Amino acid sequence: MRAADLGSDIKEVLYTEEQVHQRVVELAAQIDADYQDREVVLVGVLNGAVMTLADLCRSMNSHMTMDWMAVSSYGVGTTSSGVVRILKDLSGSIEGKDVLIVEDIIDTGLTLSYLLQNLSSRDPNSLEVMAMFRKPPALTSSVDVKYVGFDIPNEFVVGYGLDYAGHYRNLTDVATLAPHVYS
Ligand code: 5GP
């Protein structure tokens, strides 16, 4: 679904499907160059990173496997609950492996710092992060994100896997929503 199909629900398109795709291809090339002959475990953070991981791995030439984690951070609204809980853990061990966490968006960095702490305690050989979008608060938090798609303004965005109350994940563009959607 394109932003144009949503009519008045959309306030502004920040990135088109084509711009997002182009950036994913660039990041995949960077990741390929960094990992070369090493096999990387892509750890997708459900549900938001589904589109990013699916597109990223198909643009990569490196050998990879994928695994998924689900954590709760936001509830149904647009503010962080401040509490991170594991809803679904990895299926396999990451001990001795080269792990790349694939995140949809980083806001406060709270979710990511929890994930980094949790996964590093499982003794991977390396642990890096890719985030499709990053908001300004993340720049002042201590989390180190090696691969960033786009640094975006401090606004709530939907599309490309990102939802509002479960909706808009299938929007292929990335956009902000009109105020009436929230009321
Ligand atoms: P953090 O812990 O960094 O504050 O929040 C990260 C998580 O909050 C993301 O994985 C995502 O689920 C959610 N989130 C943060 N900002 C946005 C946003 O602008 N739009 C949507 N849909 N989710 C967001």
PDB file of N, CA and C in Angstrom, residues 2 13-28 51-52 55-56 59 104 130 132-133 149-150 152 158-162 171-175:
ATOM      1  N   ARG A   2       0.581   2.177  -0.900  1.00  0.00           N
ATOM      2  CA  ARG A   2       1.344   3.424  -0.971  1.00  0.00           C
ATOM      3  C   ARG A   2       0.639   4.506  -0.136  1.00  0.00           C
ATOM      4  N   VAL A  13       4.906  12.366   3.791  1.00  0.00           N
ATOM      5  CA  VAL A  13       5.758  11.230   3.445  1.00  0.00           C
ATOM      6  C   VAL A  13       7.207  11.654   3.678  1.00  0.00           C
ATOM      7  N   LEU A  14       7.898  10.926   4.557  1.00  0.00           N
ATOM      8  CA  LEU A  14       9.307  11.273   4.830  1.00  0.00           C
ATOM      9  C   LEU A  14      10.239  10.576   3.839  1.00  0.00           C
ATOM     10  N   TYR A  15       9.947   9.301   3.548  1.00  0.00           N
ATOM     11  CA  TYR A  15      10.754   8.553   2.585  1.00  0.00           C
ATOM     12  C   TYR A  15       9.836   7.688   1.744  1.00  0.00           C
ATOM     13  N   THR A  16      10.058   7.706   0.448  1.00  0.00           N
ATOM     14  CA  THR A  16       9.263   6.865  -0.444  1.00  0.00           C
ATOM     15  C   THR A  16       9.810   5.442  -0.417  1.00  0.00           C
ATOM     16  N   GLU A  17       8.991   4.539  -0.895  1.00  0.00           N
ATOM     17  CA  GLU A  17       9.394   3.134  -1.029  1.00  0.00           C
ATOM     18  C   GLU A  17      10.728   3.030  -1.778  1.00  0.00           C
ATOM     19  N   GLU A  18      10.872   3.819  -2.821  1.00  0.00           N
ATOM     20  CA  GLU A  18      12.084   3.760  -3.647  1.00  0.00           C
ATOM     21  C   GLU A  18      13.313   4.247  -2.863  1.00  0.00           C
ATOM     22  N   GLN A  19      13.133   5.305  -2.082  1.00  0.00           N
ATOM     23  CA  GLN A  19      14.256   5.824  -1.283  1.00  0.00           C
ATOM     24  C   GLN A  19      14.672   4.813  -0.207  1.00  0.00           C
ATOM     25  N   VAL A  20      13.683   4.188   0.408  1.00  0.00           N
ATOM     26  CA  VAL A  20      13.977   3.185   1.436  1.00  0.00           C
ATOM     27  C   VAL A  20      14.724   2.006   0.806  1.00  0.00           C
ATOM     28  N   HIS A  21      14.235   1.559  -0.341  1.00  0.00           N
ATOM     29  CA  HIS A  21      14.868   0.418  -1.013  1.00  0.00           C
ATOM     30  C   HIS A  21      16.323   0.728  -1.363  1.00  0.00           C
ATOM     31  N   GLN A  22      16.541   1.901  -1.906  1.00  0.00           N
ATOM     32  CA  GLN A  22      17.893   2.309  -2.298  1.00  0.00           C
ATOM     33  C   GLN A  22      18.843   2.291  -1.091  1.00  0.00           C
ATOM     34  N   ARG A  23      18.344   2.781   0.025  1.00  0.00           N
ATOM     35  CA  ARG A  23      19.172   2.840   1.240  1.00  0.00           C
ATOM     36  C   ARG A  23      19.471   1.427   1.772  1.00  0.00           C
ATOM     37  N   VAL A  24      18.487   0.542   1.695  1.00  0.00           N
ATOM     38  CA  VAL A  24      18.698  -0.841   2.142  1.00  0.00           C
ATOM     39  C   VAL A  24      19.790  -1.502   1.295  1.00  0.00           C
ATOM     40  N   VAL A  25      19.764  -1.267   0.005  1.00  0.00           N
ATOM     41  CA  VAL A  25      20.769  -1.837  -0.892  1.00  0.00           C
ATOM     42  C   VAL A  25      22.163  -1.320  -0.508  1.00  0.00           C
ATOM     43  N   GLU A  26      22.256  -0.027  -0.201  1.00  0.00           N
ATOM     44  CA  GLU A  26      23.548   0.555   0.205  1.00  0.00           C
ATOM     45  C   GLU A  26      24.052  -0.085   1.502  1.00  0.00           C
ATOM     46  N   LEU A  27      23.134  -0.245   2.465  1.00  0.00           N
ATOM     47  CA  LEU A  27      23.534  -0.842   3.753  1.00  0.00           C
ATOM     48  C   LEU A  27      23.962  -2.295   3.569  1.00  0.00           C
ATOM     49  N   ALA A  28      23.263  -3.029   2.705  1.00  0.00           N
ATOM     50  CA  ALA A  28      23.616  -4.430   2.458  1.00  0.00           C
ATOM     51  C   ALA A  28      25.038  -4.524   1.883  1.00  0.00           C
ATOM     52  N   MET A  51      10.114  -6.117   7.591  1.00  0.00           N
ATOM     53  CA  MET A  51      10.353  -5.639   6.210  1.00  0.00           C
ATOM     54  C   MET A  51      11.845  -5.370   5.996  1.00  0.00           C
ATOM     55  N   THR A  52      12.464  -4.698   6.973  1.00  0.00           N
ATOM     56  CA  THR A  52      13.886  -4.355   6.845  1.00  0.00           C
ATOM     57  C   THR A  52      14.725  -5.615   6.690  1.00  0.00           C
ATOM     58  N   ASP A  55      14.145  -7.435   3.296  1.00  0.00           N
ATOM     59  CA  ASP A  55      14.770  -6.740   2.156  1.00  0.00           C
ATOM     60  C   ASP A  55      16.294  -6.760   2.268  1.00  0.00           C
ATOM     61  N   LEU A  56      16.792  -6.547   3.482  1.00  0.00           N
ATOM     62  CA  LEU A  56      18.243  -6.509   3.684  1.00  0.00           C
ATOM     63  C   LEU A  56      18.892  -7.830   3.264  1.00  0.00           C
ATOM     64  N   SER A  59      19.303  -8.463  -0.340  1.00  0.00           N
ATOM     65  CA  SER A  59      20.273  -7.611  -1.043  1.00  0.00           C
ATOM     66  C   SER A  59      21.706  -7.970  -0.671  1.00  0.00           C
ATOM     67  N   ASP A 104      13.996  -1.854  13.620  1.00  0.00           N
ATOM     68  CA  ASP A 104      13.232  -0.942  12.774  1.00  0.00           C
ATOM     69  C   ASP A 104      13.612   0.513  13.071  1.00  0.00           C
ATOM     70  N   MET A 130      22.098  -2.785  13.275  1.00  0.00           N
ATOM     71  CA  MET A 130      21.619  -2.004  12.144  1.00  0.00           C
ATOM     72  C   MET A 130      20.216  -1.508  12.487  1.00  0.00           C
ATOM     73  N   MET A 132      16.998   0.801  10.759  1.00  0.00           N
ATOM     74  CA  MET A 132      16.532   1.476   9.542  1.00  0.00           C
ATOM     75  C   MET A 132      16.323   2.967   9.800  1.00  0.00           C
ATOM     76  N   PHE A 133      15.805   3.291  10.998  1.00  0.00           N
ATOM     77  CA  PHE A 133      15.565   4.702  11.337  1.00  0.00           C
ATOM     78  C   PHE A 133      16.091   4.988  12.743  1.00  0.00           C
ATOM     79  N   GLY A 149      19.961   3.506   8.623  1.00  0.00           N
ATOM     80  CA  GLY A 149      19.317   3.845   7.355  1.00  0.00           C
ATOM     81  C   GLY A 149      19.165   5.348   7.217  1.00  0.00           C
ATOM     82  N   PHE A 150      18.317   5.913   8.079  1.00  0.00           N
ATOM     83  CA  PHE A 150      18.067   7.354   8.037  1.00  0.00           C
ATOM     84  C   PHE A 150      17.956   7.915   9.453  1.00  0.00           C
ATOM     85  N   ILE A 152      16.052  10.543  11.430  1.00  0.00           N
ATOM     86  CA  ILE A 152      14.780  11.219  11.149  1.00  0.00           C
ATOM     87  C   ILE A 152      14.419  12.198  12.271  1.00  0.00           C
ATOM     88  N   VAL A 158       5.127   5.888  10.637  1.00  0.00           N
ATOM     89  CA  VAL A 158       4.565   4.564  10.322  1.00  0.00           C
ATOM     90  C   VAL A 158       5.013   4.149   8.923  1.00  0.00           C
ATOM     91  N   GLY A 159       4.831   2.859   8.641  1.00  0.00           N
ATOM     92  CA  GLY A 159       5.150   2.330   7.313  1.00  0.00           C
ATOM     93  C   GLY A 159       6.414   1.503   7.349  1.00  0.00           C
ATOM     94  N   TYR A 160       6.619   0.698   6.318  1.00  0.00           N
ATOM     95  CA  TYR A 160       7.776  -0.175   6.198  1.00  0.00           C
ATOM     96  C   TYR A 160       7.976  -0.992   7.488  1.00  0.00           C
ATOM     97  N   GLY A 161       6.889  -1.555   7.972  1.00  0.00           N
ATOM     98  CA  GLY A 161       6.936  -2.396   9.171  1.00  0.00           C
ATOM     99  C   GLY A 161       6.561  -1.682  10.452  1.00  0.00           C
ATOM    100  N   LEU A 162       6.606  -0.362  10.436  1.00  0.00           N
ATOM    101  CA  LEU A 162       6.287   0.417  11.649  1.00  0.00           C
ATOM    102  C   LEU A 162       4.780   0.665  11.734  1.00  0.00           C
ATOM    103  N   LEU A 171       2.244  -0.204   4.795  1.00  0.00           N
ATOM    104  CA  LEU A 171       2.502   0.999   4.000  1.00  0.00           C
ATOM    105  C   LEU A 171       3.956   0.913   3.516  1.00  0.00           C
ATOM    106  N   THR A 172       4.177   1.053   2.222  1.00  0.00           N
ATOM    107  CA  THR A 172       5.540   0.861   1.706  1.00  0.00           C
ATOM    108  C   THR A 172       6.378   2.133   1.809  1.00  0.00           C
ATOM    109  N   ASP A 173       5.723   3.290   1.920  1.00  0.00           N
ATOM    110  CA  ASP A 173       6.434   4.552   2.171  1.00  0.00           C
ATOM    111  C   ASP A 173       6.507   4.748   3.691  1.00  0.00           C
ATOM    112  N   VAL A 174       7.357   5.652   4.139  1.00  0.00           N
ATOM    113  CA  VAL A 174       7.440   5.961   5.575  1.00  0.00           C
ATOM    114  C   VAL A 174       6.894   7.371   5.775  1.00  0.00           C
ATOM    115  N   ALA A 175       5.906   7.484   6.677  1.00  0.00           N
ATOM    116  CA  ALA A 175       5.169   8.745   6.763  1.00  0.00           C
ATOM    117  C   ALA A 175       4.762   9.074   8.192  1.00  0.00           C
TER     118      ALA A 175
END
